[in-house]
CSV table of C-alpha atoms and ligand atoms in Angstrom, one decimal:
chain,number,residue,atom,x,y,z
A,1,MET,CA,-36.7,1.5,-13.8
A,2,THR,CA,-38.8,-0.8,-11.9
A,3,ILE,CA,-37.1,-1.7,-8.6
A,4,PRO,CA,-37.0,-5.4,-7.9
A,5,THR,CA,-38.8,-6.1,-4.6
A,6,GLU,CA,-36.6,-9.2,-3.9
A,7,THR,CA,-32.9,-9.7,-4.4
A,8,ASP,CA,-29.9,-11.6,-2.9
A,9,VAL,CA,-27.9,-8.5,-2.1
A,10,LEU,CA,-29.2,-4.9,-1.7
A,11,ILE,CA,-26.3,-2.4,-1.8
A,12,VAL,CA,-27.1,1.1,-0.4
A,13,GLY,CA,-24.9,3.7,-2.1
A,14,GLY,CA,-23.3,3.6,-5.5
A,15,GLY,CA,-20.0,5.3,-4.6
A,16,PRO,CA,-16.7,3.6,-5.4
A,17,ALA,CA,-17.3,0.8,-2.8
A,18,GLY,CA,-20.9,0.1,-3.7
A,19,ALA,CA,-20.5,0.4,-7.5
A,20,LEU,CA,-17.5,-2.0,-7.6
A,21,LEU,CA,-19.2,-4.5,-5.2
A,22,GLY,CA,-22.3,-4.5,-7.3
A,23,CYS,CA,-20.4,-5.2,-10.5
A,24,LEU,CA,-18.3,-8.0,-8.9
A,25,LEU,CA,-21.3,-9.7,-7.4
A,26,ALA,CA,-23.2,-9.5,-10.7
A,27,ARG,CA,-20.2,-11.1,-12.4
A,28,ARG,CA,-20.7,-14.0,-10.1
A,29,GLY,CA,-24.3,-14.4,-11.2
A,30,ILE,CA,-25.6,-13.0,-7.9
A,31,ASN,CA,-28.8,-11.0,-7.9
A,32,VAL,CA,-27.9,-7.5,-6.8
A,33,LEU,CA,-29.6,-4.1,-6.5
A,34,VAL,CA,-27.5,-1.0,-6.1
A,35,ALA,CA,-29.7,1.9,-4.8
A,36,GLU,CA,-28.0,5.3,-5.2
A,37,LYS,CA,-29.5,8.5,-3.8
A,38,GLN,CA,-28.2,10.7,-6.5
A,39,ALA,CA,-29.9,10.7,-9.9
A,40,SER,CA,-26.7,11.2,-11.9
A,41,LEU,CA,-23.0,10.4,-11.4
A,42,ALA,CA,-22.0,14.0,-11.5
A,43,ARG,CA,-20.9,14.8,-8.0
A,44,GLU,CA,-19.0,17.4,-6.1
A,45,PHE,CA,-15.4,16.9,-5.7
A,46,ARG,CA,-14.5,13.6,-3.9
A,47,GLY,CA,-11.3,11.6,-3.5
A,48,GLU,CA,-10.0,11.0,-6.9
A,49,THR,CA,-6.7,9.3,-6.0
A,50,ILE,CA,-6.4,5.5,-6.4
A,51,ALA,CA,-3.3,4.1,-4.7
A,52,ALA,CA,-1.1,1.7,-6.7
A,53,PRO,CA,-2.3,-1.6,-5.1
A,54,SER,CA,-5.9,-0.8,-6.1
A,55,VAL,CA,-4.7,0.1,-9.6
A,56,VAL,CA,-3.1,-3.3,-9.9
A,57,THR,CA,-6.3,-5.0,-8.7
A,58,LEU,CA,-8.5,-3.0,-11.1
A,59,HIS,CA,-6.2,-4.2,-14.0
A,60,ARG,CA,-6.4,-7.8,-12.8
A,61,LEU,CA,-10.2,-7.5,-12.7
A,62,GLY,CA,-10.1,-6.5,-16.3
A,63,PHE,CA,-11.0,-2.8,-15.9
A,64,GLY,CA,-7.7,-1.5,-17.4
A,65,PRO,CA,-9.0,-0.8,-20.9
A,66,ALA,CA,-12.2,0.9,-19.8
A,67,LEU,CA,-10.2,3.1,-17.3
A,68,GLY,CA,-7.8,4.0,-20.1
A,69,GLU,CA,-10.7,5.0,-22.4
A,70,ARG,CA,-12.1,7.4,-19.7
A,71,GLY,CA,-8.6,8.7,-19.1
A,72,TYR,CA,-6.6,9.3,-15.9
A,73,LEU,CA,-3.3,10.8,-14.8
A,74,ARG,CA,-0.4,8.9,-13.3
A,75,THR,CA,1.1,10.4,-10.1
A,76,ALA,CA,4.9,10.2,-10.2
A,77,ALA,CA,5.8,11.0,-6.6
A,78,VAL,CA,4.7,12.8,-3.5
A,79,SER,CA,6.9,15.6,-2.4
A,80,MET,CA,6.9,17.8,0.7
A,81,ARG,CA,8.0,21.4,1.0
A,82,MET,CA,8.2,23.1,4.4
A,83,GLU,CA,8.7,26.8,4.9
A,84,GLY,CA,9.9,27.1,1.2
A,85,ARG,CA,12.3,24.2,1.2
A,86,GLN,CA,11.9,20.7,-0.1
A,87,VAL,CA,12.4,18.3,2.7
A,88,MET,CA,11.2,15.0,1.2
A,89,ARG,CA,10.3,13.3,-2.0
A,90,VAL,CA,8.9,9.8,-2.3
A,91,ASP,CA,9.2,8.4,-5.9
A,92,TYR,CA,6.2,6.1,-6.5
A,93,GLY,CA,8.2,4.3,-9.2
A,94,ARG,CA,10.6,2.9,-6.6
A,95,PHE,CA,7.9,0.7,-4.9
A,96,PRO,CA,7.8,-2.9,-5.9
A,97,VAL,CA,4.0,-2.8,-6.5
A,98,GLY,CA,4.5,-2.3,-10.3
A,99,GLN,CA,1.9,0.5,-10.9
A,100,LEU,CA,1.8,4.2,-10.1
A,101,PRO,CA,-1.1,5.7,-8.3
A,102,ILE,CA,-3.6,7.3,-10.6
A,103,ASP,CA,-5.9,10.3,-10.4
A,104,ILE,CA,-9.3,9.7,-12.0
A,105,PRO,CA,-12.6,11.6,-11.5
A,106,GLN,CA,-15.1,9.6,-9.5
A,107,PRO,CA,-17.8,9.8,-12.1
A,108,SER,CA,-15.4,8.1,-14.6
A,109,LEU,CA,-14.4,5.4,-12.0
A,110,ILE,CA,-17.9,4.6,-11.0
A,111,GLY,CA,-19.1,4.8,-14.6
A,112,VAL,CA,-16.6,2.0,-15.5
A,113,PHE,CA,-18.1,-0.3,-12.9
A,114,ASN,CA,-21.7,0.5,-13.7
A,115,GLU,CA,-21.1,0.1,-17.4
A,116,ALA,CA,-19.4,-3.3,-16.9
A,117,ALA,CA,-22.3,-4.5,-14.8
A,118,ARG,CA,-25.2,-3.0,-16.8
A,119,SER,CA,-25.9,-5.9,-19.1
A,120,LEU,CA,-25.2,-8.7,-16.6
A,121,PRO,CA,-28.2,-10.8,-15.6
A,122,GLY,CA,-29.4,-10.2,-12.1
A,123,TYR,CA,-27.9,-6.7,-11.9
A,124,ALA,CA,-30.1,-3.7,-11.2
A,125,TYR,CA,-29.1,-0.1,-10.6
A,126,ALA,CA,-31.6,2.4,-9.1
A,127,PRO,CA,-30.3,6.0,-9.3
A,128,GLY,CA,-32.3,8.7,-7.5
A,129,THR,CA,-33.3,6.1,-4.9
A,130,SER,CA,-32.7,6.7,-1.2
A,131,PHE,CA,-32.5,4.3,1.7
A,132,THR,CA,-35.0,5.3,4.4
A,133,ARG,CA,-35.1,2.4,6.9
A,134,LEU,CA,-34.3,-1.3,7.4
A,135,LEU,CA,-36.8,-4.2,7.4
A,136,GLU,CA,-36.1,-6.4,10.4
A,137,ARG,CA,-37.6,-9.5,12.0
A,138,ASP,CA,-36.3,-11.3,15.1
A,139,GLY,CA,-33.3,-9.0,15.3
A,140,THR,CA,-32.2,-9.9,11.8
A,141,VAL,CA,-32.1,-7.5,8.8
A,142,ARG,CA,-34.3,-8.7,6.0
A,143,GLY,CA,-34.2,-5.8,3.6
A,144,ALA,CA,-34.9,-2.1,3.4
A,145,VAL,CA,-37.4,0.5,2.5
A,146,LEU,CA,-36.3,2.8,-0.4
A,147,ARG,CA,-37.7,6.1,-1.5
A,148,GLN,CA,-37.9,6.6,-5.3
A,149,GLN,CA,-37.6,9.9,-7.1
A,150,ASP,CA,-41.4,10.3,-7.4
A,151,GLY,CA,-41.6,10.1,-3.6
A,152,SER,CA,-43.1,6.6,-3.5
A,153,SER,CA,-41.6,4.0,-1.2
A,154,VAL,CA,-40.7,0.4,-2.1
A,155,GLU,CA,-39.9,-2.5,0.3
A,156,VAL,CA,-37.0,-4.6,-1.0
A,157,ARG,CA,-36.3,-8.0,0.7
A,158,ALA,CA,-32.7,-9.1,0.6
A,159,ARG,CA,-30.6,-11.8,2.1
A,160,LEU,CA,-27.9,-9.2,2.7
A,161,VAL,CA,-28.0,-5.4,2.9
A,162,VAL,CA,-24.7,-3.7,2.3
A,163,GLY,CA,-24.3,-0.2,3.8
A,164,ALA,CA,-22.0,1.5,1.3
A,165,ASP,CA,-23.6,4.9,1.9
A,166,GLY,CA,-20.5,6.9,2.9
A,167,ARG,CA,-19.2,8.9,5.8
A,168,PHE,CA,-22.6,9.9,7.2
A,169,SER,CA,-24.1,6.4,6.7
A,170,LYS,CA,-27.8,6.2,7.4
A,171,VAL,CA,-27.7,2.4,7.1
A,172,ARG,CA,-25.2,2.4,10.0
A,173,LYS,CA,-27.4,4.6,12.1
A,174,GLU,CA,-30.6,2.7,11.4
A,175,ALA,CA,-28.8,-0.6,12.2
A,176,GLY,CA,-27.8,0.9,15.6
A,177,LEU,CA,-24.1,0.4,14.8
A,178,THR,CA,-22.4,3.3,16.5
A,179,ALA,CA,-19.5,5.2,15.1
A,180,ARG,CA,-17.0,6.9,17.3
A,181,ILE,CA,-16.4,10.2,15.5
A,182,GLN,CA,-13.0,11.8,16.2
A,183,PRO,CA,-12.8,15.3,14.7
A,184,MET,CA,-9.3,16.3,13.5
A,185,GLU,CA,-8.2,19.7,14.7
A,186,ARG,CA,-8.7,21.3,11.3
A,187,ASP,CA,-11.0,21.1,8.3
A,188,PHE,CA,-10.3,21.4,4.6
A,189,LEU,CA,-11.4,23.8,1.8
A,190,TRP,CA,-10.9,22.4,-1.8
A,191,ILE,CA,-10.4,24.4,-4.9
A,192,LYS,CA,-9.8,23.3,-8.5
A,193,LEU,CA,-7.6,25.3,-10.8
A,194,PRO,CA,-6.4,24.9,-14.4
A,195,ARG,CA,-3.0,23.2,-14.3
A,196,PRO,CA,-0.1,25.0,-16.1
A,197,ALA,CA,1.4,22.9,-18.9
A,198,ASP,CA,4.8,22.6,-17.2
A,199,TRP,CA,3.6,21.7,-13.7
A,200,GLY,CA,4.7,18.1,-13.5
A,201,ASN,CA,3.0,15.0,-11.9
A,202,ASP,CA,4.0,15.1,-8.3
A,203,ALA,CA,1.4,15.2,-5.6
A,204,GLU,CA,2.7,17.9,-3.2
A,205,LEU,CA,2.3,18.8,0.4
A,206,VAL,CA,3.3,22.5,0.9
A,207,VAL,CA,3.7,23.5,4.5
A,208,ASP,CA,4.2,26.8,6.2
A,209,ARG,CA,4.2,26.6,9.9
A,210,ASP,CA,0.7,25.3,10.9
A,211,LYS,CA,-0.8,26.0,7.5
A,212,HIS,CA,-0.6,23.6,4.6
A,213,LEU,CA,-1.8,22.9,1.1
A,214,VAL,CA,-2.2,19.6,-0.6
A,215,VAL,CA,-1.6,20.2,-4.3
A,216,LEU,CA,-2.7,17.3,-6.6
A,217,PRO,CA,-2.4,17.2,-10.4
A,218,THR,CA,-5.8,16.0,-11.5
A,219,PHE,CA,-7.2,14.6,-14.8
A,220,PRO,CA,-7.4,16.0,-17.4
A,221,ASP,CA,-5.7,19.3,-16.8
A,222,TYR,CA,-6.5,20.5,-13.3
A,223,LEU,CA,-4.8,21.1,-9.9
A,224,ARG,CA,-6.8,20.2,-6.9
A,225,ILE,CA,-5.8,22.2,-3.9
A,226,GLY,CA,-6.8,21.4,-0.4
A,227,HIS,CA,-6.2,24.1,2.2
A,228,ASN,CA,-6.5,23.4,6.0
A,229,ILE,CA,-8.7,25.8,7.9
A,230,PRO,CA,-9.5,25.9,11.6
A,231,LYS,CA,-12.4,23.8,12.9
A,232,ARG,CA,-15.6,25.7,12.5
A,233,GLY,CA,-13.5,28.4,10.8
A,234,MET,CA,-15.6,28.9,7.7
A,235,GLY,CA,-17.5,31.8,9.1
A,236,ALA,CA,-14.4,33.7,10.1
A,237,LEU,CA,-12.8,33.0,6.7
A,238,ARG,CA,-15.8,34.5,4.9
A,239,LYS,CA,-15.7,37.5,7.2
A,240,GLU,CA,-12.1,38.2,6.2
A,241,GLY,CA,-13.1,37.9,2.6
A,242,LEU,CA,-12.0,36.1,-0.5
A,243,GLU,CA,-9.1,38.4,-1.2
A,244,ALA,CA,-7.6,37.5,2.2
A,245,PHE,CA,-8.2,33.8,1.5
A,246,ARG,CA,-6.5,33.9,-1.9
A,247,ALA,CA,-3.6,35.9,-0.3
A,248,GLY,CA,-3.3,33.3,2.4
A,249,ILE,CA,-2.8,30.5,-0.1
A,250,ALA,CA,-0.5,32.5,-2.3
A,251,ALA,CA,1.7,33.2,0.8
A,252,ILE,CA,2.1,29.4,1.3
A,253,ASP,CA,2.7,28.7,-2.4
A,254,PRO,CA,3.4,31.8,-4.5
A,255,ARG,CA,3.1,29.8,-7.8
A,256,LEU,CA,-0.7,29.7,-7.2
A,257,GLY,CA,-1.2,33.5,-6.8
A,258,PRO,CA,-2.1,34.4,-10.4
A,259,LEU,CA,-4.2,31.2,-10.9
A,260,LEU,CA,-6.2,32.1,-7.8
A,261,GLU,CA,-6.8,35.6,-8.9
A,262,GLU,CA,-8.2,34.5,-12.2
A,263,HIS,CA,-10.2,31.4,-11.2
A,264,VAL,CA,-11.4,31.7,-7.6
A,265,ARG,CA,-14.0,34.5,-8.0
A,266,THR,CA,-16.6,33.5,-5.4
A,267,TRP,CA,-16.9,31.1,-2.4
A,268,ASP,CA,-18.9,28.8,-4.8
A,269,ASP,CA,-15.5,28.0,-6.4
A,270,THR,CA,-14.5,26.3,-3.1
A,271,GLY,CA,-15.7,23.1,-1.5
A,272,PHE,CA,-15.8,22.4,2.2
A,273,LEU,CA,-14.7,19.0,3.7
A,274,GLU,CA,-15.1,18.3,7.4
A,275,ILE,CA,-12.2,16.2,8.5
A,276,PHE,CA,-12.8,13.4,11.0
A,277,THR,CA,-12.2,9.8,11.5
A,278,ALA,CA,-15.0,7.3,12.3
A,279,GLU,CA,-14.3,4.1,14.1
A,280,VAL,CA,-17.1,1.6,14.1
A,281,ASP,CA,-16.8,-1.3,16.6
A,282,GLN,CA,-19.3,-3.5,14.9
A,283,TRP,CA,-19.5,-3.6,11.1
A,284,ALA,CA,-22.0,-6.4,10.6
A,285,ARG,CA,-25.3,-7.8,12.0
A,286,ASP,CA,-27.2,-10.8,10.8
A,287,GLY,CA,-28.3,-9.8,7.3
A,288,LEU,CA,-26.2,-6.6,7.1
A,289,VAL,CA,-22.6,-5.5,6.6
A,290,LEU,CA,-20.9,-2.1,6.2
A,291,ILE,CA,-18.1,-1.2,3.8
A,292,GLY,CA,-16.1,1.8,2.7
A,293,ASP,CA,-16.5,5.2,4.4
A,294,ALA,CA,-19.6,3.8,6.2
A,295,SER,CA,-17.5,1.4,8.2
A,296,HIS,CA,-14.4,3.6,8.6
A,297,THR,CA,-13.9,7.1,7.6
A,298,CYS,CA,-10.3,8.3,7.2
A,299,THR,CA,-8.7,11.7,6.5
A,300,PRO,CA,-7.5,12.9,3.0
A,301,ILE,CA,-3.8,12.4,4.0
A,302,LEU,CA,-2.1,10.2,1.4
A,303,GLY,CA,-5.4,9.8,-0.5
A,304,GLN,CA,-6.5,6.4,1.0
A,305,GLY,CA,-10.3,6.8,1.2
A,306,VAL,CA,-11.1,5.4,-2.3
A,307,ASN,CA,-8.3,2.8,-2.0
A,308,LEU,CA,-9.7,1.4,1.2
A,309,ALA,CA,-13.3,1.4,-0.3
A,310,LEU,CA,-12.2,-0.5,-3.4
A,311,GLN,CA,-10.3,-3.0,-1.4
A,312,ASP,CA,-13.2,-3.6,0.9
A,313,SER,CA,-15.3,-4.6,-2.1
A,314,VAL,CA,-12.7,-6.8,-3.7
A,315,CYS,CA,-12.2,-8.7,-0.4
A,316,LEU,CA,-15.9,-9.0,0.4
A,317,SER,CA,-17.3,-10.2,-2.9
A,318,PRO,CA,-16.0,-13.8,-2.8
A,319,LEU,CA,-17.1,-14.0,0.9
A,320,ILE,CA,-20.6,-12.9,0.0
A,321,ALA,CA,-20.8,-15.5,-2.8
A,322,ARG,CA,-19.6,-18.2,-0.3
A,323,ALA,CA,-22.0,-17.1,2.4
A,324,LEU,CA,-25.0,-17.1,0.0
A,325,ASP,CA,-24.0,-20.6,-1.0
A,326,ARG,CA,-23.6,-21.8,2.5
A,327,THR,CA,-26.9,-20.3,3.8
A,328,LYS,CA,-30.3,-21.8,3.1
A,329,PRO,CA,-32.0,-20.1,0.1
A,330,GLN,CA,-34.1,-17.2,1.3
A,331,ASP,CA,-32.2,-17.0,4.7
A,332,PRO,CA,-30.3,-13.9,5.7
A,333,VAL,CA,-26.5,-14.1,5.7
A,334,PRO,CA,-25.2,-14.4,9.3
A,335,ALA,CA,-22.8,-11.8,10.5
A,336,SER,CA,-20.3,-14.5,11.5
A,337,GLU,CA,-19.6,-15.0,7.8
A,338,PHE,CA,-17.8,-11.7,7.8
A,339,SER,CA,-15.6,-12.0,11.0
A,340,GLU,CA,-12.4,-12.6,9.1
A,341,PHE,CA,-13.1,-9.9,6.6
A,342,ILE,CA,-13.8,-7.4,9.3
A,343,ALA,CA,-10.7,-8.3,11.3
A,344,SER,CA,-8.3,-8.0,8.4
A,345,ARG,CA,-9.8,-4.8,6.9
A,346,ARG,CA,-10.0,-3.1,10.3
A,347,LYS,CA,-6.3,-3.8,10.8
A,348,HIS,CA,-5.5,-2.2,7.5
A,349,LYS,CA,-7.7,0.8,8.2
A,350,GLN,CA,-6.2,1.3,11.7
A,351,LEU,CA,-2.7,1.4,10.3
A,352,VAL,CA,-3.8,4.1,7.8
A,353,THR,CA,-5.5,6.2,10.5
A,354,ARG,CA,-2.6,5.9,12.9
A,355,PHE,CA,-0.2,7.2,10.2
A,356,GLN,CA,-2.6,10.0,9.3
A,357,ARG,CA,-2.9,11.1,12.9
A,358,ILE,CA,0.9,11.3,13.3
A,359,GLN,CA,1.1,13.3,10.1
A,360,GLU,CA,-1.7,15.6,11.2
A,361,ALA,CA,0.0,16.3,14.5
A,362,ALA,CA,3.3,17.1,12.7
A,363,LEU,CA,1.4,19.5,10.4
A,364,ALA,CA,-0.1,21.4,13.3
A,365,LYS,CA,3.3,22.5,14.6
A,366,HIS,CA,3.8,26.2,14.5
A,367,THR,CA,6.6,27.7,16.7
A,368,PRO,CA,10.0,28.4,15.1
A,369,LEU,CA,11.6,25.6,17.2
A,370,GLN,CA,8.9,23.1,16.4
A,371,THR,CA,9.1,23.8,12.7
A,372,LEU,CA,12.9,23.6,12.7
A,373,VAL,CA,12.7,20.2,14.4
A,374,ARG,CA,10.0,19.1,12.0
A,375,ARG,CA,12.1,20.0,8.9
A,376,ALA,CA,15.1,18.2,10.4
A,377,ARG,CA,13.0,15.1,11.0
A,378,PHE,CA,11.6,14.9,7.5
A,379,ARG,CA,15.0,15.6,6.0
A,380,THR,CA,16.5,12.8,8.0
A,381,LEU,CA,13.7,10.4,7.0
A,382,ASP,CA,14.2,11.5,3.4
A,383,ARG,CA,17.8,10.2,3.5
A,384,LEU,CA,17.0,6.9,5.1
A,385,PRO,CA,16.1,3.7,3.2
A,386,LEU,CA,13.5,3.3,5.9
A,387,LYS,CA,11.5,5.9,4.1
A,388,TYR,CA,10.4,3.6,1.3
A,389,ALA,CA,9.7,0.7,3.8
A,390,LEU,CA,7.5,3.0,5.9
A,391,PHE,CA,5.5,4.4,3.0
A,392,ASN,CA,5.2,1.1,1.4
A,393,LYS,CA,3.6,-0.4,4.5
A,394,VAL,CA,1.0,2.3,4.7
A,395,ILE,CA,0.1,3.1,1.1
A,396,ASN,CA,0.8,-0.2,-0.6
A,397,ALA,CA,-0.5,-2.6,2.1
A,398,PRO,CA,-1.6,-5.7,0.2
A,399,HIS,CA,-5.2,-6.8,0.8
A,400,ALA,CA,-5.9,-10.4,1.7
A,401,VAL,CA,-7.7,-11.8,-1.3
A,402,ASP,CA,-7.2,-15.1,-3.1
A,403,PRO,CA,-5.6,-14.3,-6.5
A,404,ALA,CA,-8.2,-16.6,-8.1
A,405,ASP,CA,-10.8,-14.1,-7.2
A,406,LEU,CA,-9.0,-11.5,-9.3
A,407,ARG,CA,-9.5,-13.3,-12.6
A,408,ALA,CA,-10.9,-11.0,-15.3
A,409,PRO,CA,-13.8,-11.4,-15.5
A,410,ALA,CA,-14.9,-13.5,-12.6
A,411,PRO,CA,-17.1,-16.5,-13.5
A,412,VAL,CA,-20.9,-16.1,-13.6
A,413,ARG,CA,-22.7,-18.6,-11.4
A,414,PRO,CA,-25.0,-20.9,-13.4
B,501,FAD,C1,-15.4,16.7,-0.5
B,501,FAD,C2,-14.6,15.4,-0.3
B,501,FAD,C3,-13.3,15.3,-0.6
B,501,FAD,C4,-12.6,14.2,-0.4
B,501,FAD,N1,-11.2,14.1,-0.7
B,501,FAD,C5,-10.5,13.0,-0.6
B,501,FAD,C6,-9.2,12.9,-0.9
B,501,FAD,O1,-8.6,13.9,-1.3
B,501,FAD,N2,-8.6,11.7,-0.8
B,501,FAD,C7,-9.2,10.6,-0.4
B,501,FAD,O2,-8.6,9.5,-0.3
B,501,FAD,N3,-10.5,10.7,0.0
B,501,FAD,C8,-11.2,11.8,-0.1
B,501,FAD,N4,-12.5,11.9,0.2
B,501,FAD,C9,-13.1,10.6,0.7
B,501,FAD,C10,-13.4,9.7,-0.5
B,501,FAD,O3,-14.1,10.4,-1.4
B,501,FAD,C11,-14.1,8.5,0.1
B,501,FAD,O4,-13.2,7.9,1.0
B,501,FAD,C12,-14.6,7.5,-0.9
B,501,FAD,O5,-15.4,8.1,-1.9
B,501,FAD,C13,-15.4,6.4,-0.1
B,501,FAD,O6,-16.1,5.6,-1.0
B,501,FAD,P1,-17.5,5.0,-0.5
B,501,FAD,O7,-18.1,4.4,-1.7
B,501,FAD,O8,-17.3,4.3,0.7
B,501,FAD,O9,-18.4,6.3,-0.1
B,501,FAD,P2,-18.9,7.5,-0.9
B,501,FAD,O10,-18.0,7.9,-2.0
B,501,FAD,O11,-19.3,8.6,0.0
B,501,FAD,O12,-20.2,7.0,-1.6
B,501,FAD,C14,-21.4,6.8,-0.9
B,501,FAD,C15,-22.6,6.9,-1.8
B,501,FAD,O13,-23.8,6.6,-1.1
B,501,FAD,C16,-24.8,7.5,-1.6
B,501,FAD,N5,-25.8,7.6,-0.5
B,501,FAD,C17,-25.6,8.3,0.7
B,501,FAD,N6,-26.8,8.2,1.4
B,501,FAD,C18,-27.6,7.4,0.7
B,501,FAD,C19,-28.9,6.9,1.0
B,501,FAD,N7,-29.6,7.2,2.1
B,501,FAD,N8,-29.5,6.1,0.0
B,501,FAD,C20,-28.9,5.8,-1.1
B,501,FAD,N9,-27.6,6.2,-1.4
B,501,FAD,C21,-27.0,7.0,-0.5
B,501,FAD,C22,-24.1,8.8,-1.9
B,501,FAD,O14,-24.8,9.6,-2.8
B,501,FAD,C23,-22.8,8.2,-2.5
B,501,FAD,O15,-22.9,8.1,-3.9
B,501,FAD,C24,-13.2,13.0,0.1
B,501,FAD,C25,-14.6,13.0,0.3
B,501,FAD,C26,-15.3,14.2,0.2
B,501,FAD,C27,-16.8,14.2,0.5
């Protein structure tokens, strides 16, 4: 495709945040270019869980039928087993939100947004196109330089550049917006296994002292297993060998033993995820705003990464439309237009991170006394009505958006 050299909004990154924002802006008749580094939607495993509030929102935005056509799995509950005993189960059907969380491969999710936007006037999608640097004048962002697949560069002028380029955001770096990276004590190794027919639809956290597995039923017929490993522990793990790795997982959850034997044959059957949180003090500059993982990276606990990314886009799209209308044509959008957005989204993300840190600390306990106390605590929480109130606050936090902005489809500006 020929990349437009001028647009209202240039979105760098076509992950869940960038793809949805591109579609919502195009629906409003705003000229938008989504530049995505990867040439195809096929991608290594990423977060595939969409929390219930975002499922509600996607339906309100009219994406329900398209999501249904691609296919997804509803998650019934999250349950927790510790040292072989179930200590807690949270039934997602008991929350007032009215939808269950779903598990959908990222290429399907992003494909739904791209497909809905494809034929809208003013929308352009540039796959295989990487952001290299910002165009700036007088301290204001005016666009960006993109590198195309053939190695050539193109300058794109935009009234707003949106950095939606994920956890290692180059836009953030080039804009001089610093992220405070806080590594978690452990990293993760992911594997995907065929799901036995009688497995059920609970997301499970299986804990044995300071080792744990996240076991997620995944569309169409997989289990995604996340296994915590020590920080910088990949080398030692490889040295011990694949057999020991498989045995270690089977010791935590014996049901997985035969599946691992059959389906994890090389280290290529595993995927590494470095776990850290990133806090960014400043999310916007004149002419630029960050969203999704670029503005705040969280951990995989409770599968909130995609949820937060989608909510950013839903909340931001009406504000961008308003800001473009309020700013003189051709002028960059001032950062002040996004102050409220940033304050409210930051609050939500901080709540999630705080909860994730508490969980991570609990999962790192390993002495017999510590694990006994931990089991007792979770069992007690399991019996209290407070359990649903607490989880509801973290995973079903509503996002501040005018219901009128969730009409399906949103109006196209003349
Ligand atoms: C291996 C892995 C496992 C994960 N597991 C979970 C999980 O279990 N649960 C959970 O909730 N979350 C998980 N996450 C996080 C989740 O995937 C993210 O929170 C979510 O995808 C964030 O969406 P995003 O659009 O902000 O960023 P991303 O999904 O990271 O998308 C960013 C996009 O920007 C593109 N890009 C990057 N640099 C450039 C550039 N220079 N120019 C142009 N494009 C660029 C990338 O190709 C990508 O498509 C995982 C992430 C990874 C990497």
